[in-house]
Tab-separated table of C-alpha atoms in Angstrom:
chain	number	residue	atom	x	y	z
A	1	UNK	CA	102.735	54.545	103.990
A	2	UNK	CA	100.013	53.231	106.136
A	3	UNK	CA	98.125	55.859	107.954
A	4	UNK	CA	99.007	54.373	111.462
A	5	UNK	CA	102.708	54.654	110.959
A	6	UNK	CA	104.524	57.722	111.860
A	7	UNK	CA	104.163	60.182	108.838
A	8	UNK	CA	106.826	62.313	109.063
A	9	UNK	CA	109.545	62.016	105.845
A	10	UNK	CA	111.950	60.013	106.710
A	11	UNK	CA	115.061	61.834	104.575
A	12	UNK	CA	114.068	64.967	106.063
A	13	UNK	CA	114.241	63.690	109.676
A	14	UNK	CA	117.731	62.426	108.396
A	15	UNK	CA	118.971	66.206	107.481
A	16	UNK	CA	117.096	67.635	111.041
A	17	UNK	CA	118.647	65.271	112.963
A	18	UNK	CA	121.879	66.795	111.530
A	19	UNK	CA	120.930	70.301	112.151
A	20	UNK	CA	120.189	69.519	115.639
A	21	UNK	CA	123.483	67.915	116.332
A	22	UNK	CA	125.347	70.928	114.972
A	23	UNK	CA	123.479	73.604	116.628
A	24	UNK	CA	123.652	74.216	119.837
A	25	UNK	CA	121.218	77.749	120.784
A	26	UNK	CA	118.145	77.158	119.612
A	27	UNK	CA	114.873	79.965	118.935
A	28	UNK	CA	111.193	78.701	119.274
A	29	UNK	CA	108.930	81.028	117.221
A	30	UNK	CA	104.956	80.446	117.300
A	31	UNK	CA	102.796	82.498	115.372
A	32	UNK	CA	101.375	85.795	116.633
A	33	UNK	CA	98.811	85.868	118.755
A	34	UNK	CA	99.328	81.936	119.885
A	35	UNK	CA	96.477	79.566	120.682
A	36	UNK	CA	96.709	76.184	122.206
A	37	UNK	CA	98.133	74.673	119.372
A	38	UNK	CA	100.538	77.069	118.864
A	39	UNK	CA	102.137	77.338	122.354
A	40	UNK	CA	101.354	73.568	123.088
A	41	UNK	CA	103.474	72.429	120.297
A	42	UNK	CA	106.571	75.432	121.235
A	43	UNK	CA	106.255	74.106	125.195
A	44	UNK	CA	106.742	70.274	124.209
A	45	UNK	CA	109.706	71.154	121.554
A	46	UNK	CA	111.352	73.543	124.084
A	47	UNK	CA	111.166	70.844	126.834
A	48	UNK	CA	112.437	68.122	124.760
A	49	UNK	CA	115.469	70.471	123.438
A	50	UNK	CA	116.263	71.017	126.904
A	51	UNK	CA	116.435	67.035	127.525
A	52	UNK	CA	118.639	66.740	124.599
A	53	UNK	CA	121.324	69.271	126.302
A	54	UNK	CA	120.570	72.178	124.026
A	55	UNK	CA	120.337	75.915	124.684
A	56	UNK	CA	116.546	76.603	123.695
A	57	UNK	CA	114.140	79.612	124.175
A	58	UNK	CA	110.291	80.303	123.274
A	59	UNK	CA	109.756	83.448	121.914
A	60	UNK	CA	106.156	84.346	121.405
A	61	UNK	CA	105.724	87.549	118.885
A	62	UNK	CA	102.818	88.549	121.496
A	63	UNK	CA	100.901	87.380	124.450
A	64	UNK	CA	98.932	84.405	124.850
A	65	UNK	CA	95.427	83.579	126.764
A	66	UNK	CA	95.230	83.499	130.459
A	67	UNK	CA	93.614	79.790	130.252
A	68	UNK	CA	97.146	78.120	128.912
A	69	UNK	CA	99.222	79.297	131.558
A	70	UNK	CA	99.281	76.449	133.586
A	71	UNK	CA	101.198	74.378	130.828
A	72	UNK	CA	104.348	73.126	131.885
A	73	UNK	CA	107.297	75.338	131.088
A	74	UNK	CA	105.074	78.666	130.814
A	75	UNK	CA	107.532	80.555	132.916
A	76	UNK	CA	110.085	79.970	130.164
A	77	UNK	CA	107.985	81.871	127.468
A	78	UNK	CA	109.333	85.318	126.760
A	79	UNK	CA	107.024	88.002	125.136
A	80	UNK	CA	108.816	89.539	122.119
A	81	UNK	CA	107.058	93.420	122.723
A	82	UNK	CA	107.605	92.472	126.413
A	83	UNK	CA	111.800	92.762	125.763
A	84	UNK	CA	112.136	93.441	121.680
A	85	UNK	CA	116.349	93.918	122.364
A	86	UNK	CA	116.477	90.588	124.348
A	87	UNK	CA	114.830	88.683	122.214
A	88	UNK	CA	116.616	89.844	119.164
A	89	UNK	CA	119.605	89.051	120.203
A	90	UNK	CA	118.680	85.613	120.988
A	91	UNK	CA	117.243	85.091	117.768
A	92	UNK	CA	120.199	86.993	116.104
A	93	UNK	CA	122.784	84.823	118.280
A	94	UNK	CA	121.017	81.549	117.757
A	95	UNK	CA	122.242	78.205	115.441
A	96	UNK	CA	118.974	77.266	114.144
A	97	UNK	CA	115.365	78.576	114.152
A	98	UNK	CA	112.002	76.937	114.376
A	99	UNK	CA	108.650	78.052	113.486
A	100	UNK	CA	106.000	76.456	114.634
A	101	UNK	CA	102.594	76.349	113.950
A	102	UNK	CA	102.756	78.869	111.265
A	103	UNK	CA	104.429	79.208	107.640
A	104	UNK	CA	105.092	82.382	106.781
A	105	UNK	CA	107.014	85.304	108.258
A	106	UNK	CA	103.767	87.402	108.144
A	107	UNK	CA	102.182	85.361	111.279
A	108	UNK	CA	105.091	85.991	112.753
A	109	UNK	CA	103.664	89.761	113.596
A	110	UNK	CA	106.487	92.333	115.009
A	111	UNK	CA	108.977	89.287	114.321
A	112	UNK	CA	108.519	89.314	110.369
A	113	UNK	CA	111.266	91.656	109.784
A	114	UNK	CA	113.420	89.937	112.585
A	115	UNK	CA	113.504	86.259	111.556
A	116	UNK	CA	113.430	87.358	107.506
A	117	UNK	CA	116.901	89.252	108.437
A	118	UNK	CA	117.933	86.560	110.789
A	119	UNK	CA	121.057	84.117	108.937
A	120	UNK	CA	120.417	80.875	110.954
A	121	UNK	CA	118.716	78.078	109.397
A	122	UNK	CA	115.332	76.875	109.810
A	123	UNK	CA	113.062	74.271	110.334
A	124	UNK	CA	109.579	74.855	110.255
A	125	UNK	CA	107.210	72.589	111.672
A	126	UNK	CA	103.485	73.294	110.646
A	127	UNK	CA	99.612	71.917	109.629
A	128	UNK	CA	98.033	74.924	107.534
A	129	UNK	CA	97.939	74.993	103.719
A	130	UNK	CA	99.858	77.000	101.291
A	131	UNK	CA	103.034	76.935	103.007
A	132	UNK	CA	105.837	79.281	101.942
A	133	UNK	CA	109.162	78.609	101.396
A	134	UNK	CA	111.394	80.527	104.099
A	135	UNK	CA	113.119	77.792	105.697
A	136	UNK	CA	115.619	75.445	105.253
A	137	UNK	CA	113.551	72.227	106.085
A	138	UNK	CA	110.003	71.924	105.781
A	139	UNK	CA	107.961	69.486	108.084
A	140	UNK	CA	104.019	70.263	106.432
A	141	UNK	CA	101.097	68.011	106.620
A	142	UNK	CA	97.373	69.494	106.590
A	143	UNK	CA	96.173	66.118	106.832
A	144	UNK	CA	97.158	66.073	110.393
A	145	UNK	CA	95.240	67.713	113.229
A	146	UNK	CA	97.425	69.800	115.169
A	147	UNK	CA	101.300	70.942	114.592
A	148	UNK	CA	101.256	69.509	118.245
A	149	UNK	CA	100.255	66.214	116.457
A	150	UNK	CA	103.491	66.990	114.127
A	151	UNK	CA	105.660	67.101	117.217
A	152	UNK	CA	104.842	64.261	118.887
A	153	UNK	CA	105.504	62.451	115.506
A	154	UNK	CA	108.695	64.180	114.719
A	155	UNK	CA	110.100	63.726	117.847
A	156	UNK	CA	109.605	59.625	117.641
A	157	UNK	CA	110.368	59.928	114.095
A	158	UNK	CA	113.695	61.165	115.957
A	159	UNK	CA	113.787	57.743	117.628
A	160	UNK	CA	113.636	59.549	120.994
A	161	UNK	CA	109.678	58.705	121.807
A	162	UNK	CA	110.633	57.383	125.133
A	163	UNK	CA	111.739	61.709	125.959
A	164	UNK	CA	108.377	62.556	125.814
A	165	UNK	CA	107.323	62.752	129.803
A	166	UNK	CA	103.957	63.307	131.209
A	167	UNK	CA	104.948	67.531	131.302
A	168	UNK	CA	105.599	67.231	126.705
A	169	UNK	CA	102.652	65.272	126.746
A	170	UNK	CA	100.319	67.714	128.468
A	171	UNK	CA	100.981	70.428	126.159
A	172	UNK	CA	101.292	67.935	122.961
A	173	UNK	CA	97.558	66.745	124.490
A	174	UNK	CA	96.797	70.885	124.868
A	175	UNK	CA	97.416	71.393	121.068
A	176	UNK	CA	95.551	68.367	120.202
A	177	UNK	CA	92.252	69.269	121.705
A	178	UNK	CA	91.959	72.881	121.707
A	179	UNK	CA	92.619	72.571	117.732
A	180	UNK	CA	90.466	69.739	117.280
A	181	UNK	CA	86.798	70.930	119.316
A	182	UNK	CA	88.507	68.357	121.574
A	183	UNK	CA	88.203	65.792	118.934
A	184	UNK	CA	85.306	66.807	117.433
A	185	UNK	CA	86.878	68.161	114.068
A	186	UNK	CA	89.881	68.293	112.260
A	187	UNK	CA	90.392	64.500	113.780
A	188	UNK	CA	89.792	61.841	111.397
A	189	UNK	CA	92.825	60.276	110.804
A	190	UNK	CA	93.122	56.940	112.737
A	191	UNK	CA	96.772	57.670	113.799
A	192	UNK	CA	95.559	60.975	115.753
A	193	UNK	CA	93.494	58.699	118.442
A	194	UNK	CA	97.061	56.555	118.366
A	195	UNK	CA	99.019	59.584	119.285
A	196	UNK	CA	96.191	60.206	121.897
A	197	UNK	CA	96.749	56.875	123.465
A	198	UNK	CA	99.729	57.162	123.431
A	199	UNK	CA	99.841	60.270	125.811
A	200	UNK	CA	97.507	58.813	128.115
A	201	UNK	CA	99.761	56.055	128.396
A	202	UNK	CA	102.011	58.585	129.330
A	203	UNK	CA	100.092	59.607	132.775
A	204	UNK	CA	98.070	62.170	131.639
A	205	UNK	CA	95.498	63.280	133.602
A	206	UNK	CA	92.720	64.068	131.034
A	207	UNK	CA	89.895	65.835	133.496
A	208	UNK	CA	92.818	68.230	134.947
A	209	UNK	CA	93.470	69.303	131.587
A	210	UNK	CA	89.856	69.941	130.080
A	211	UNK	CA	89.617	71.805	133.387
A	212	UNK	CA	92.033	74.059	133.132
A	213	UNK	CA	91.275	74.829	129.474
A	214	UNK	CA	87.748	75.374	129.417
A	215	UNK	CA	86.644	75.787	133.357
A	216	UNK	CA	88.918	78.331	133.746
A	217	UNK	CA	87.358	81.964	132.312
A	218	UNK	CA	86.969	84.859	134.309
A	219	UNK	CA	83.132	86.408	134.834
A	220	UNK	CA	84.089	89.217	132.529
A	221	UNK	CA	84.863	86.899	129.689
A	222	UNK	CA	81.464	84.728	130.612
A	223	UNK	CA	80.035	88.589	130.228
A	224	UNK	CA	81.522	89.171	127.135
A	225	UNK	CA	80.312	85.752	125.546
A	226	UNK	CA	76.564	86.621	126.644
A	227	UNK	CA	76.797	89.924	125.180
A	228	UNK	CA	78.310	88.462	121.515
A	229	UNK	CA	75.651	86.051	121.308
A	230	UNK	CA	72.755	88.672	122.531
A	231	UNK	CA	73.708	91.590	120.720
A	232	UNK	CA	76.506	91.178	118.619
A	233	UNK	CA	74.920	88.035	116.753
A	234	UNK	CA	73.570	88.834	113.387
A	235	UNK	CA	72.047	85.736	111.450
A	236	UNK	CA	72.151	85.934	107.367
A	237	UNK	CA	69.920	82.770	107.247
A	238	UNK	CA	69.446	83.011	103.220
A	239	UNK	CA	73.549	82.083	103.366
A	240	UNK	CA	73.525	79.687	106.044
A	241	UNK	CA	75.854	82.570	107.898
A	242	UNK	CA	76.183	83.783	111.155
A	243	UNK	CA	77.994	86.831	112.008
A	244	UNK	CA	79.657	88.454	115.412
A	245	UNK	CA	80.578	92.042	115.984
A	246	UNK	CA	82.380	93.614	118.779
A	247	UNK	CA	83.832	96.835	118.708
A	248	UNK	CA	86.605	98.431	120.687
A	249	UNK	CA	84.127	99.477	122.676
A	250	UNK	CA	83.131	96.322	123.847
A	251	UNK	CA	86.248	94.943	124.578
A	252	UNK	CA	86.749	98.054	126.833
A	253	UNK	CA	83.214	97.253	128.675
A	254	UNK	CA	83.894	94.036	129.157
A	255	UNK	CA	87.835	94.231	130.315
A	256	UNK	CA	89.410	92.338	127.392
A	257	UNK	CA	92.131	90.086	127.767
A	258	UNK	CA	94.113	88.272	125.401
A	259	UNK	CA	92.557	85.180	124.268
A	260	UNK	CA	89.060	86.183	125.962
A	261	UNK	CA	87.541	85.672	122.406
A	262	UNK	CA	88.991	82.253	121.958
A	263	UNK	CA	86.381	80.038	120.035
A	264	UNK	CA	83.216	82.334	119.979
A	265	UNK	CA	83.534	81.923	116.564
A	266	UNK	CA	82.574	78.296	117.164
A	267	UNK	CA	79.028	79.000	118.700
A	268	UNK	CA	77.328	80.248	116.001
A	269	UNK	CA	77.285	77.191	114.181
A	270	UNK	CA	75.609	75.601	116.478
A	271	UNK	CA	72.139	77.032	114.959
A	272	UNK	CA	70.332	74.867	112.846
A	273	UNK	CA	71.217	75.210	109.329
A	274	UNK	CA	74.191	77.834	110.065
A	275	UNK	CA	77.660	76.920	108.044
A	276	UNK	CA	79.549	79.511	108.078
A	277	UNK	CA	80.236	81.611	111.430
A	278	UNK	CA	82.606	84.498	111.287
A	279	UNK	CA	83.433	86.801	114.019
A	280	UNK	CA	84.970	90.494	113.484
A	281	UNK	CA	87.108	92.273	116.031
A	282	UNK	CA	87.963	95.998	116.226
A	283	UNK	CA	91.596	96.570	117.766
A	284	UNK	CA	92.935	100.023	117.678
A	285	UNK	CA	94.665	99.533	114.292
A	286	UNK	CA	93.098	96.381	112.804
A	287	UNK	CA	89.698	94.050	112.425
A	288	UNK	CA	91.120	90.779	113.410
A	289	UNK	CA	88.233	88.067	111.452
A	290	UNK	CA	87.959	84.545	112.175
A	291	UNK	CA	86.607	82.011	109.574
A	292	UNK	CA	84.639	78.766	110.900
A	293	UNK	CA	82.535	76.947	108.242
A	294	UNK	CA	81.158	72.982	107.983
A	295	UNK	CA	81.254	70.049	105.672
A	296	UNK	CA	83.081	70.764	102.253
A	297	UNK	CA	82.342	74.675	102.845
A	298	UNK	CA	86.099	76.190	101.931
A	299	UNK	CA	85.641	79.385	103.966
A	300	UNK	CA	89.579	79.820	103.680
A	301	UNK	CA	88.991	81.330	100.565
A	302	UNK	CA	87.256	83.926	101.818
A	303	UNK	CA	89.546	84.897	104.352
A	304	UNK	CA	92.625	84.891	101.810
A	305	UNK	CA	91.043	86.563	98.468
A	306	UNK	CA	89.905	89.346	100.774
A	307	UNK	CA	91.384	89.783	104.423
A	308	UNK	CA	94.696	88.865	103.867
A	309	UNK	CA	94.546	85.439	105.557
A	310	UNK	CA	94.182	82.129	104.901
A	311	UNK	CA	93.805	78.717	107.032
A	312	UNK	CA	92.305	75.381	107.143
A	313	UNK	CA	88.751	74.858	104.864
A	314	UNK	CA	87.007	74.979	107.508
A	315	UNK	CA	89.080	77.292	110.098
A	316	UNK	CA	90.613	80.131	108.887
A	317	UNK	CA	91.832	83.843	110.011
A	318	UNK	CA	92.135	87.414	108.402
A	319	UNK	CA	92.896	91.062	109.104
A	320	UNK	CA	91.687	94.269	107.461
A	321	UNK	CA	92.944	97.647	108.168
A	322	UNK	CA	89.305	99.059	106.954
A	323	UNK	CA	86.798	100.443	109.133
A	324	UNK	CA	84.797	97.782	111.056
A	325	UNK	CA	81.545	98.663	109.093
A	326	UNK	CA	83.319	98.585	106.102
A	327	UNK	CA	84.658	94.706	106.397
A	328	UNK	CA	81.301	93.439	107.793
A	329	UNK	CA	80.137	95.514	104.494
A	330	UNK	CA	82.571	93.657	102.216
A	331	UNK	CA	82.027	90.377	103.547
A	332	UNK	CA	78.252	90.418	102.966
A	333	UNK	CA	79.293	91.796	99.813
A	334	UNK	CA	81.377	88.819	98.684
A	335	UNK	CA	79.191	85.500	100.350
A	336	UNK	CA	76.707	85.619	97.159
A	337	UNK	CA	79.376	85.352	94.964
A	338	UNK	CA	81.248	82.823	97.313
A	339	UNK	CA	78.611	80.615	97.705
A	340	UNK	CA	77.783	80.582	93.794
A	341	UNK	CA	81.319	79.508	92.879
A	342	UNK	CA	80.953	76.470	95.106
């Protein structure tokens, strides 16, 4: 198929358009700890559902940053910890089930045991490698930017393009950017800048959303970015790696909020020479790691042979119940090796 045509399978679209025509209450799952992609792509499904006279609800396994709560439909988002009996009985009660953004239960974070025990079907919709197989219909393309990419094509792959307002376009636009460097990476597929134009032609207003997703951070945050790249910036420049530490301590200086750390991980590689960038995070139970890496560097393997992750080559997350010392320790442990198998 050429690369400027919608991508999305055309005998699977067949067997989802069924699905959707039999159900009739409808759960929106993103992954755990949602980013722009992730709640972009959930806002512009949940709005289109609505349009096509179904019953539809976002439910987000946790909260989300401050900086995408000005998309369109936020108010409709519930926050699984927020009401766990609520939104299990949605879930429990629903026809079908999406997940988005992610593809496997374990992203879904407190909602893993829910949707594994949940009995209606399921479509996934998703960009990230390795998918498993837990639903009924899998939608999975790594070679496109952005499950918020994915949902702009399978909703015209629906034949309903003309649904898709200026308010699904914002957040499909959200996802696109925020997942891309705002088209700096992940983006080199001809039919992404088609989408793109596509959305504009839509009535976007390009400046008003670049505003509100990157001119919109409290001073604390601004604080907390000075103080990763003063003191929590260690450079490894005989691997071409840059590391970031912060501690629970210095998410407790600095007032924390979700999403407060959302692309740090990016600056790093910004240094000449640098890449690989990896930042660690100390939560109460948990290091949360982020992978970032350049060029043909597959820092996704890192992340799943040894933090129980995975991603994207060259964007990729983890988690280690170990100390924070010790997974800074094991990671410098495993780059020589890394880098020699390369």
């Amino acid at each position: 198929m050429n690369n400027l045509q919608n991508r999305i399978d055309a005998e699977l679209i067949k067997e989802a358009e069924i699905l959707l025509n039999e159900c009739a209450k409808i759960s929106i799952i993103p992954h755990s700890g949602p980013d722009g992609d992730a709640i972009g792509s959930s806002l512009a499904l949940h709005q289109y559902l609505i349009k096509k006279g179904k019953q539809a609800q976002i439910i987000s396994p946790s909260a989300y940053p401050v900086f995408l709560k000005w998309l369109p439909g936020n108010s409709d988002v519930w926050i699984y910890t927020n009401g766990k009996k609520k939104a299990e009985e949605y879930i429990n009660s629903s026809d079908l089930i999406f997940i988005v953004d992610h593809n496997s239960f374990k992203r879904s974070g407190d909602l893993e045991g829910v949707l594994e025990k949940a009995t209606a079907k399921k479509i996934m919709i998703d960009h990230h490698p390795e998918p498993e197989q837990i639903v009924d219909l899998m939608f999975s393309d790594t070679q496109m930017c952005s499950t918020c990419e994915m949902m702009y094509e399978f909703i015209e792959a629906l034949g309903d393009e003309d649904m898709i307002d200026e308010s699904i376009s914002e957040c499909i636009y959200t996802g696109i950017i925020t997942d891309t460097g705002g088209l700096s990476y992940n983006s080199s597929q001809p039919r992404t800048y088609q989408v793109v134009g596509s959305l504009l032609a839509k009535g976007i207003d390009k400046s008003k959303i670049h505003s509100n997703i990157y001119d919109n951070f409290s001073p604390d945050r601004m604080k907390l970015l000075g103080h990763c790249l003063d003191q929590g910036l260690e450079v490894l420049s005989e691997f071409n790696t840059a590391i970031i530490t912060l501690t629970k301590e210095d998410l407790v200086r600095f007032n924390y909020k979700d999403g407060d750390t959302e692309g740090f991980v990016n600056y790093p590689l910004s240094i000449q020479g640098m890449l690989v960038s990896v930042i660690f995070i100390e939560k109460d139970d948990v290091v949360k790691i982020s992978f970032r890496s350049k060029g043909d560097v597959p820092i996704n393997r890192v992340a799943r042979g040894y933090f129980n992750g995975g991603g994207h080559m060259n964007a990729a997350g983890g988690r280690t119940e170990k100390s924070l010392k010790d997974a800074i320790d094991q990671f410098k442990k495993v780059l020589p090796e890394f880098y020699n198998s390369l």
